PDB file of C-alpha atoms and ligand atoms in Angstrom:
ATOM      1  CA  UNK O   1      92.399  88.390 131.290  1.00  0.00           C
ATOM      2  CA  UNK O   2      90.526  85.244 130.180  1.00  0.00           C
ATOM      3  CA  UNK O   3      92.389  82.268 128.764  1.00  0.00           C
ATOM      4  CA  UNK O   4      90.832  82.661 125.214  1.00  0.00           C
ATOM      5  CA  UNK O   5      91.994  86.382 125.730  1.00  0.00           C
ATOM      6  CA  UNK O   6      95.541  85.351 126.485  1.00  0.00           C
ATOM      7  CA  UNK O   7      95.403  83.148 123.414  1.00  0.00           C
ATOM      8  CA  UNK O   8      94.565  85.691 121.090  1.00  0.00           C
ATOM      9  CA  UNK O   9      96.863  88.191 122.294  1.00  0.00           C
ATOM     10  CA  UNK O  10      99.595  85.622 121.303  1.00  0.00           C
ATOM     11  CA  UNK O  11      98.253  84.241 118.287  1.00  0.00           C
ATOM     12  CA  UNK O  12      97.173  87.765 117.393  1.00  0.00           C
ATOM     13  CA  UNK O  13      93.478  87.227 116.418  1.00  0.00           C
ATOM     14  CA  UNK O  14      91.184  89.724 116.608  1.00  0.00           C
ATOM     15  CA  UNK O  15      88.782  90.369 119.152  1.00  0.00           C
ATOM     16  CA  UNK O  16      85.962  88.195 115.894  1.00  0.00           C
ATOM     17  CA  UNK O  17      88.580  85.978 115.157  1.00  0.00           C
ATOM     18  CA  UNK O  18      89.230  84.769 118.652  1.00  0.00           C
ATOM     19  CA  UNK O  19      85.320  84.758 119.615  1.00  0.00           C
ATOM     20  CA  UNK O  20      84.292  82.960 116.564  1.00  0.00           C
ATOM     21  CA  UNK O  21      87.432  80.313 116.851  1.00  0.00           C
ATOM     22  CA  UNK O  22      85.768  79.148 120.455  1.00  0.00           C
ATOM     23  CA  UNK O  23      82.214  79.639 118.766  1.00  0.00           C
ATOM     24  CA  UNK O  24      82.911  77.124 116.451  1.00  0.00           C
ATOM     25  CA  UNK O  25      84.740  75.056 118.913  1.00  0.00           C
ATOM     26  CA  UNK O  26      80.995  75.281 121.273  1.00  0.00           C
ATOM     27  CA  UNK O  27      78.654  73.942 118.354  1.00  0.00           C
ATOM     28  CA  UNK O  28      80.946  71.390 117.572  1.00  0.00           C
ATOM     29  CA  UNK O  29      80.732  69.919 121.594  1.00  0.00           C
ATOM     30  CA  UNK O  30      77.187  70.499 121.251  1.00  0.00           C
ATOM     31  CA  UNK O  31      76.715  68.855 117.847  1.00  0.00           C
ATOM     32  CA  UNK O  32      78.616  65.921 119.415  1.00  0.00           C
ATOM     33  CA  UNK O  33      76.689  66.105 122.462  1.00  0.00           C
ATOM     34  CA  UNK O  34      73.308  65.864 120.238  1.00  0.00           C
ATOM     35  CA  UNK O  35      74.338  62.766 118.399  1.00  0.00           C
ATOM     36  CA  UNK O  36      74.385  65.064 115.220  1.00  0.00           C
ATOM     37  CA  UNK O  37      77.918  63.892 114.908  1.00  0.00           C
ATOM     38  CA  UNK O  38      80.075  61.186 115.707  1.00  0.00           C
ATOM     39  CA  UNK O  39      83.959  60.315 115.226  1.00  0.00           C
ATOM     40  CA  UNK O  40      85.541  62.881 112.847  1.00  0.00           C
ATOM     41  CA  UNK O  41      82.320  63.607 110.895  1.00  0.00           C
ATOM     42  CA  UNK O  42      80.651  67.057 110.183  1.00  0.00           C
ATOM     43  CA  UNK O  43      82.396  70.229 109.394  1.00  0.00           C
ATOM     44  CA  UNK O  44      81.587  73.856 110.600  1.00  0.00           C
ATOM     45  CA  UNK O  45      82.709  77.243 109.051  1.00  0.00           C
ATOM     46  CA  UNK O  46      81.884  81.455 109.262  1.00  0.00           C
ATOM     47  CA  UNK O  47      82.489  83.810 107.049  1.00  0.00           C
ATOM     48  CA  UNK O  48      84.289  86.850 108.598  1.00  0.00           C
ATOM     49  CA  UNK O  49      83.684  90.501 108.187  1.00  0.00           C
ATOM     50  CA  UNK O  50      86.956  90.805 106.419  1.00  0.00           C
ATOM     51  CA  UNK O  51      85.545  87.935 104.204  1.00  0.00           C
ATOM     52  CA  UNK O  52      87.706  85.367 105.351  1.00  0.00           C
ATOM     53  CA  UNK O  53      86.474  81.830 106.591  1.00  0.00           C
ATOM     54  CA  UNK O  54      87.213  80.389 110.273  1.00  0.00           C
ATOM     55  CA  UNK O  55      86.432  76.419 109.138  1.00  0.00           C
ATOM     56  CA  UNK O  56      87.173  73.017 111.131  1.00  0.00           C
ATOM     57  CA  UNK O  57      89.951  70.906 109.971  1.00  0.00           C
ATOM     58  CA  UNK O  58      89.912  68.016 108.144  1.00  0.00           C
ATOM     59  CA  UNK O  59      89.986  64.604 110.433  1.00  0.00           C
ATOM     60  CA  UNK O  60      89.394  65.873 113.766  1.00  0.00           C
ATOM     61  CA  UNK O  61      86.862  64.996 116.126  1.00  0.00           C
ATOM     62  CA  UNK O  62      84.329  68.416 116.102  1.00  0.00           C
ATOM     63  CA  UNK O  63      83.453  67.504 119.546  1.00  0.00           C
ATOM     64  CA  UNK O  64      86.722  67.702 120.909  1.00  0.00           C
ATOM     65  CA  UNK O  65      88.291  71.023 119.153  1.00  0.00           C
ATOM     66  CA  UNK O  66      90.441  73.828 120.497  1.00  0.00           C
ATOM     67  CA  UNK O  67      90.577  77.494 118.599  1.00  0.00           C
ATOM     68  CA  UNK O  68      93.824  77.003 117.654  1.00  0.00           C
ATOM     69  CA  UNK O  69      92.768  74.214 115.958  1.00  0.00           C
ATOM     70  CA  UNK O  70      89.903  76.192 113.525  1.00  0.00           C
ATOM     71  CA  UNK O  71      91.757  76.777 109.927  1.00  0.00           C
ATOM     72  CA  UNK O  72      91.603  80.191 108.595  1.00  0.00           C
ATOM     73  CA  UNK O  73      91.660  81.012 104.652  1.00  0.00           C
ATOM     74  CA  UNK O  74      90.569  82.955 101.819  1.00  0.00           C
ATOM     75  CA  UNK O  75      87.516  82.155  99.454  1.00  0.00           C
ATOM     76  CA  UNK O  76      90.001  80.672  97.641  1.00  0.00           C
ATOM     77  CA  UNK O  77      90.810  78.240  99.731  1.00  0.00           C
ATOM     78  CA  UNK O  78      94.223  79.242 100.929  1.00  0.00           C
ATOM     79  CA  UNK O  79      95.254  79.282 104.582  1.00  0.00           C
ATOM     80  CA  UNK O  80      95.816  82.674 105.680  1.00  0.00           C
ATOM     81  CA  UNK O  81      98.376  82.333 108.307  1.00  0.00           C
ATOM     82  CA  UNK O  82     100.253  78.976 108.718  1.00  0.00           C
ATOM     83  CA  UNK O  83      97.652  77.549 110.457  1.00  0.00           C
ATOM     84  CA  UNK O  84      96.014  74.307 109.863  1.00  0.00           C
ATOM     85  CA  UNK O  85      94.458  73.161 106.249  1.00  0.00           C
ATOM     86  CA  UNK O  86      90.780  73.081 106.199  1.00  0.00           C
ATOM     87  CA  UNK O  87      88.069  70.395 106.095  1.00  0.00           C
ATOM     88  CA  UNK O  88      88.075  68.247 102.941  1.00  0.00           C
ATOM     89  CA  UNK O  89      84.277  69.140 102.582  1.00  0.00           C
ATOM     90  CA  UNK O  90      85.658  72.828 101.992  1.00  0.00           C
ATOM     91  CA  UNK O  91      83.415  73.325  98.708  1.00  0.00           C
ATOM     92  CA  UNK O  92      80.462  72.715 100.496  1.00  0.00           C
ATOM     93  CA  UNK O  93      81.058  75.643 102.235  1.00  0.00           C
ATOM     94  CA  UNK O  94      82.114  77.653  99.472  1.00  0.00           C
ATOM     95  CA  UNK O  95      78.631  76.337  97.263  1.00  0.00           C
ATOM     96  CA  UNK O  96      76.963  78.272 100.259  1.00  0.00           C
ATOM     97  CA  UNK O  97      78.906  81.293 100.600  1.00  0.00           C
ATOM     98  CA  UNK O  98      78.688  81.546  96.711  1.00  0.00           C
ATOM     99  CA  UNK O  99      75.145  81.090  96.210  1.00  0.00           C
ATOM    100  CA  UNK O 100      74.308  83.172  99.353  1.00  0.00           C
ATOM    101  CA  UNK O 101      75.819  86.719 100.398  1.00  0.00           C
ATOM    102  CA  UNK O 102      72.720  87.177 103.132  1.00  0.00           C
ATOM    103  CA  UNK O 103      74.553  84.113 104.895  1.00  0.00           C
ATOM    104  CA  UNK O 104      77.422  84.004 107.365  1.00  0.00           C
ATOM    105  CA  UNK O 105      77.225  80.372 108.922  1.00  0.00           C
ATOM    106  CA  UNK O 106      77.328  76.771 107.461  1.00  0.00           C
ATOM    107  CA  UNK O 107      76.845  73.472 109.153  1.00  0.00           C
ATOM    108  CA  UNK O 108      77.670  70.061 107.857  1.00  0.00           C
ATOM    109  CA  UNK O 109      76.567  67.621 109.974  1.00  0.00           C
ATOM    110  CA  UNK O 110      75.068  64.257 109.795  1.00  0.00           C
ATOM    111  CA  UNK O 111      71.682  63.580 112.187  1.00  0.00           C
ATOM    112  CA  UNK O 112      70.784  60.066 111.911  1.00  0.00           C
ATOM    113  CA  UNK O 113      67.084  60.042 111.312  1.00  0.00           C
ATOM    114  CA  UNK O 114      67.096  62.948 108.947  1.00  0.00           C
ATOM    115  CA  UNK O 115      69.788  60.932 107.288  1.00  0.00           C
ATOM    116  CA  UNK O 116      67.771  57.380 108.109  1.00  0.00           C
ATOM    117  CA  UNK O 117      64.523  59.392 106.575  1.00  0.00           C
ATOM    118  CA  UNK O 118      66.620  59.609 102.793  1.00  0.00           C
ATOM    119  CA  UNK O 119      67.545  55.867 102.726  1.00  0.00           C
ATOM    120  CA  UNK O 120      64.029  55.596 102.981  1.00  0.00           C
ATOM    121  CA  UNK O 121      62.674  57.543 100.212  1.00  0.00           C
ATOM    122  CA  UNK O 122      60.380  59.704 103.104  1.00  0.00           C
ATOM    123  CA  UNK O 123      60.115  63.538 101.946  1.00  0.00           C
ATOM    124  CA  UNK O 124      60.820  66.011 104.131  1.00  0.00           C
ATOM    125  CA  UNK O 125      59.139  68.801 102.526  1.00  0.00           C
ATOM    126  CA  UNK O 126      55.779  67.399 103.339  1.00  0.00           C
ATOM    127  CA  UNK O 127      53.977  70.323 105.573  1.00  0.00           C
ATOM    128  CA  UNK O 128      53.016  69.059 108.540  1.00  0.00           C
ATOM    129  CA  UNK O 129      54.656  71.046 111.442  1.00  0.00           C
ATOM    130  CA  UNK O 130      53.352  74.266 111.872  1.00  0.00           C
ATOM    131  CA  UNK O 131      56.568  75.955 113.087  1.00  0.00           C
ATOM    132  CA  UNK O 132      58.337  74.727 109.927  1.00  0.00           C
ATOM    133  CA  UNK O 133      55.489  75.410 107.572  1.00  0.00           C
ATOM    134  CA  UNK O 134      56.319  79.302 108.807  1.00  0.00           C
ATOM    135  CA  UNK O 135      59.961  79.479 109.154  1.00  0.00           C
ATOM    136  CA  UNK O 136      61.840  77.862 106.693  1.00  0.00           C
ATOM    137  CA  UNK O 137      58.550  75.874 104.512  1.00  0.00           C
ATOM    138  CA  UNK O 138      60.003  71.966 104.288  1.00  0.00           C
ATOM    139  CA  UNK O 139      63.311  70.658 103.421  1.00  0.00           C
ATOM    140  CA  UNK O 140      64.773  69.739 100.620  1.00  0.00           C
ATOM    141  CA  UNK O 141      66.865  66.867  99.378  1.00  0.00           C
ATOM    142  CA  UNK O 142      69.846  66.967  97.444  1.00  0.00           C
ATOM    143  CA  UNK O 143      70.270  64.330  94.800  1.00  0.00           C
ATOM    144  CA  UNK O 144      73.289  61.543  95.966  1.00  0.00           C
ATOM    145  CA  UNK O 145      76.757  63.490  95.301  1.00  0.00           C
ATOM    146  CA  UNK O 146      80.200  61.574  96.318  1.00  0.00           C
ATOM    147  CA  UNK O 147      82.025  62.920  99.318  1.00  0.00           C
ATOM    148  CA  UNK O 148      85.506  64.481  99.144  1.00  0.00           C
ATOM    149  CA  UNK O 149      84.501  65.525  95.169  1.00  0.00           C
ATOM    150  CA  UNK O 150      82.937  68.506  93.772  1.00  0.00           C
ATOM    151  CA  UNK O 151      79.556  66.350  92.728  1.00  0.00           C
ATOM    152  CA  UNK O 152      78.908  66.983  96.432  1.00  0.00           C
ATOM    153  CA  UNK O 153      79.065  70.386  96.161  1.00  0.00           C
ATOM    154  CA  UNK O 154      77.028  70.802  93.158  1.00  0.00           C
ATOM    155  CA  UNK O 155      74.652  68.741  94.324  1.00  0.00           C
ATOM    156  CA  UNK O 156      73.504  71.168  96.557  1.00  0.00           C
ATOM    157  CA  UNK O 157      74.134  74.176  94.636  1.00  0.00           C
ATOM    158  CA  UNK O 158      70.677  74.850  93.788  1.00  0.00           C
ATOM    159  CA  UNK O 159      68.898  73.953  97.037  1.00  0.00           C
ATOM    160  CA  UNK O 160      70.997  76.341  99.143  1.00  0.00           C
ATOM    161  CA  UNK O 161      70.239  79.562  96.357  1.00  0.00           C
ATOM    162  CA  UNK O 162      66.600  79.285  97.451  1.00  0.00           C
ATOM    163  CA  UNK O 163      66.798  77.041 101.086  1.00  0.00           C
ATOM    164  CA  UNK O 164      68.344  77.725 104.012  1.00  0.00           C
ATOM    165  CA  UNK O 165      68.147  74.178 104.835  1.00  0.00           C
ATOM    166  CA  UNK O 166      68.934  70.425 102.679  1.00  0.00           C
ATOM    167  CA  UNK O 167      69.429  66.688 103.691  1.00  0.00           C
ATOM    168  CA  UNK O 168      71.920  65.295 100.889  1.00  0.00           C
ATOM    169  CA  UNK O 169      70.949  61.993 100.142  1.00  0.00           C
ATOM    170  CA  UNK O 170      72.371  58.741 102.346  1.00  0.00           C
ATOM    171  CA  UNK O 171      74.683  61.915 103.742  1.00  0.00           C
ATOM    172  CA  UNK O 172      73.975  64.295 105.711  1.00  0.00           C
ATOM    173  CA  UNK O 173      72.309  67.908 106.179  1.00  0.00           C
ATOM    174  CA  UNK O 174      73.690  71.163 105.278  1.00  0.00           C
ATOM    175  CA  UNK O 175      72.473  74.750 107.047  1.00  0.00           C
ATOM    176  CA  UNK O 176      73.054  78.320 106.653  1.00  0.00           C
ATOM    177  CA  UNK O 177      72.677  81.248 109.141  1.00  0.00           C
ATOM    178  CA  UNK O 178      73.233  84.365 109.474  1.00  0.00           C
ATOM    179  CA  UNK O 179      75.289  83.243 112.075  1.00  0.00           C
ATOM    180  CA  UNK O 180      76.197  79.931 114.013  1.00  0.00           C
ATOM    181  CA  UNK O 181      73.838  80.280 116.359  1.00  0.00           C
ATOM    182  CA  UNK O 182      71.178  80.806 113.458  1.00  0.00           C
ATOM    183  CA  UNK O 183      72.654  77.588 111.098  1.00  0.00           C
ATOM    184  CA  UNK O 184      72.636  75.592 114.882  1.00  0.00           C
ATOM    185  CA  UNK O 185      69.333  76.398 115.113  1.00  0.00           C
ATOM    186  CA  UNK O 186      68.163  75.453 111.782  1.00  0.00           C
ATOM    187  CA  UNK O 187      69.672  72.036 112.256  1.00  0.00           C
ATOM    188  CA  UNK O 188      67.917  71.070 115.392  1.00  0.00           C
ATOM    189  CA  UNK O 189      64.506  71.771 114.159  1.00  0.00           C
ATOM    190  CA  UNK O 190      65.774  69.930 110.756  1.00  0.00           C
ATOM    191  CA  UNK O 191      66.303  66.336 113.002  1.00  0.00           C
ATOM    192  CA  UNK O 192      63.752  67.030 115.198  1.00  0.00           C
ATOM    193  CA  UNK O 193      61.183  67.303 112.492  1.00  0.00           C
ATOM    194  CA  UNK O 194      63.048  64.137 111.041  1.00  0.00           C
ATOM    195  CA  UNK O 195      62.385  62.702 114.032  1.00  0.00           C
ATOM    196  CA  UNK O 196      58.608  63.342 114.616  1.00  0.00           C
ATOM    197  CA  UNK O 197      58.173  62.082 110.519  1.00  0.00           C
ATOM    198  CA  UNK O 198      60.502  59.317 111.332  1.00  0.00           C
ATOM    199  CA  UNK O 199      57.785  58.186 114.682  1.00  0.00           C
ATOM    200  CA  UNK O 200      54.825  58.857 112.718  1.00  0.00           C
ATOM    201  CA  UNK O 201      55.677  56.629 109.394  1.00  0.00           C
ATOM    202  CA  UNK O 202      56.225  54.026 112.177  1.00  0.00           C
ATOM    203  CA  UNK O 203      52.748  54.075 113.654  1.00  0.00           C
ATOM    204  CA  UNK O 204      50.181  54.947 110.820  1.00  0.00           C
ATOM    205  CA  UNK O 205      50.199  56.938 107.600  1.00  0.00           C
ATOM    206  CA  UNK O 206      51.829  60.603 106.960  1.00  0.00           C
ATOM    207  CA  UNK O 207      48.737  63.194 105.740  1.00  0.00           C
ATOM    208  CA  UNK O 208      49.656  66.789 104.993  1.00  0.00           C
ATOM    209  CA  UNK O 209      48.058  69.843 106.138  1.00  0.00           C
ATOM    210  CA  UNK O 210      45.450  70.643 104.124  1.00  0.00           C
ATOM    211  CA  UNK O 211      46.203  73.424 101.455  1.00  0.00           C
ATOM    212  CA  UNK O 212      43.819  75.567 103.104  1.00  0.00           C
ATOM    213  CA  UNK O 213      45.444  75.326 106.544  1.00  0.00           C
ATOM    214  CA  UNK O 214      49.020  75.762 105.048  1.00  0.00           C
ATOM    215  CA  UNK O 215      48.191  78.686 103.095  1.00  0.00           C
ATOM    216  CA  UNK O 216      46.741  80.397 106.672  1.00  0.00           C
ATOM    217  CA  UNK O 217      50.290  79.497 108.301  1.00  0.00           C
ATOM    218  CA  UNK O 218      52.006  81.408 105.529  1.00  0.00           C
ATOM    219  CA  UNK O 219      49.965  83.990 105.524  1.00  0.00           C
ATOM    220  CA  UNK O 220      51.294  84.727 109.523  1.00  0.00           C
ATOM    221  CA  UNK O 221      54.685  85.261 108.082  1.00  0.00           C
ATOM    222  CA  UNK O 222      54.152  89.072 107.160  1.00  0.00           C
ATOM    223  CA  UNK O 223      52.492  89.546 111.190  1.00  0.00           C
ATOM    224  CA  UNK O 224      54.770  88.050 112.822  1.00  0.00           C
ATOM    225  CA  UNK O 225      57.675  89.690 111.138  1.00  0.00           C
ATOM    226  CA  UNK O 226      59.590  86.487 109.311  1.00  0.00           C
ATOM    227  CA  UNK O 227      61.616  86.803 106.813  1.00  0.00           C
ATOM    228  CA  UNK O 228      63.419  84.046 106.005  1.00  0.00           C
ATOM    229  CA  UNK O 229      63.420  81.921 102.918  1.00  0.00           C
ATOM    230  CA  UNK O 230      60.176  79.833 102.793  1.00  0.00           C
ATOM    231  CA  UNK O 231      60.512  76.503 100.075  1.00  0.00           C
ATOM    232  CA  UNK O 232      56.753  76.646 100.402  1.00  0.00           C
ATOM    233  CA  UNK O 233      56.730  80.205  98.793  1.00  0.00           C
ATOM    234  CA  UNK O 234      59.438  79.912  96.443  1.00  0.00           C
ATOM    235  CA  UNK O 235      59.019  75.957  95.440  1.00  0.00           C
ATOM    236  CA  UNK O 236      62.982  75.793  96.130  1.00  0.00           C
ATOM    237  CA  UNK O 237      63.079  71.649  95.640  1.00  0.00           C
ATOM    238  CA  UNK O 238      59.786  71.557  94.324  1.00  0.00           C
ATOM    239  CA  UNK O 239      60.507  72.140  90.308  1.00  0.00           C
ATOM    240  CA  UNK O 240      61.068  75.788  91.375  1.00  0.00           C
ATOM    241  CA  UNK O 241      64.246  77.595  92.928  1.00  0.00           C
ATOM    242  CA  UNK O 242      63.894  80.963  92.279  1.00  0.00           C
ATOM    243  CA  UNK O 243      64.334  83.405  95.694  1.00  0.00           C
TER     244      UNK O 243
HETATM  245 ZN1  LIG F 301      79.528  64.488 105.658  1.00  0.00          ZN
END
């Protein structure tokens, strides 16, 4: 019997609850490890089958957890068995879960030069990458909300109905999956594309794909079998927002 066995056997998690506890605990190491985080920032939660959350707690270092550690409550916010509380960003999570029932994964995190690229006034819905262009279409940004109050929440209400992806301005970014994995993913090509905006608005001017060429990327989506939410197709961000 493995360790994380033993521990749910006396904590008596289920064979989910125990695998997602030490999932969460992974992404947070490797959200540290990434510089996506630092100190106690960032928050990381999954919804359950039962329709319970599994969320980080509030002020401790993501980098550094333990699955005992991971709160576990209701969608009302309640802790479900005497555990610890959950992260003060809480409705963040819940905006997501709300908006989106396709979604089972939400990442809070705070990547410097997608962050560095708001403070700047640099959009990151500007198509330029190709593999962004099909996947997820640009990303959005979320007007300035306060953190620890609900205008940080509703802030990104909107963008999350209709993107799977948002930078909150002089914050951080928020992404869903359909599972951690998924929401992981979704973050690292948000700060890498950050990152390849942030190099190129130091050495020259930013020029989009032309229409043309961006139209032909979106029009692979059907052959090669994505599905995902597209803010190029929908205009999520853009004036639009519909799904
Ligand atoms: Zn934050």
């Amino acid at each position: 019997m493995t360790n994380l066995e033993e521990l749910a056997r006396a904590r008596g998690w289920s064979d989910e609850e125990a695998r997602l506890r030490n999932a969460i605990c992974e992404i947070g190491r490797l959200c540290y490890a990434r510089n996506y985080i630092v100190g106690a920032d960032g928050n990381i939660s999954v919804r359950m089958t039962d329709d319970t959350l599994l969320i980080t707690p509030a002020g401790a270092m993501k980098g550094f957890l333990v699955p005992e550690q991971i709160a576990h409550i209701d969608l009302s916010g309640k802790v479900v068995d005497n555990g610890p509380g959950a992260s003060t960003e809480l409705g963040i999570h819940m905006v997501c879960y709300e908006q989106r029932r396709d979604m089972c994964a939400v990442l809070h995190c705070h990547p410097p030069h997608a962050v560095a690229l708001t403070l700047a006034g640099i959009d990151m819905q500007i198509p330029v990458i190709p593999e962004i262009i099909v996947t997820i279409g640009g990303i959005p940004t979320a007007p300035f909300g306060t953190p620890g109050t609900h205008e940080l929440a509703d802030s990104i209400k909107n963008i999350v109905s209709c993107s799977d992806t948002v930078v909150m301005q002089n914050h951080g970014s928020v992404t869903l999956g359909k599972n951690l994995l998924d929401a992981y993913k979704k973050l690292d090509m948000l700060e890498h594309t950050a990152r390849i905006l942030w190099i190129a608005n130091c050495v020259g001017t930013v020029k989009p794909l032309a229409p043309e060429a961006v139209q032909k990327l979106l029009g692979t989506r059907a052959q090669l079998g994505i599905r995902t939410l597209n803010t190029l197709e929908n205009q999520c961000g853009r004036g639009g927002g519909s799904r």
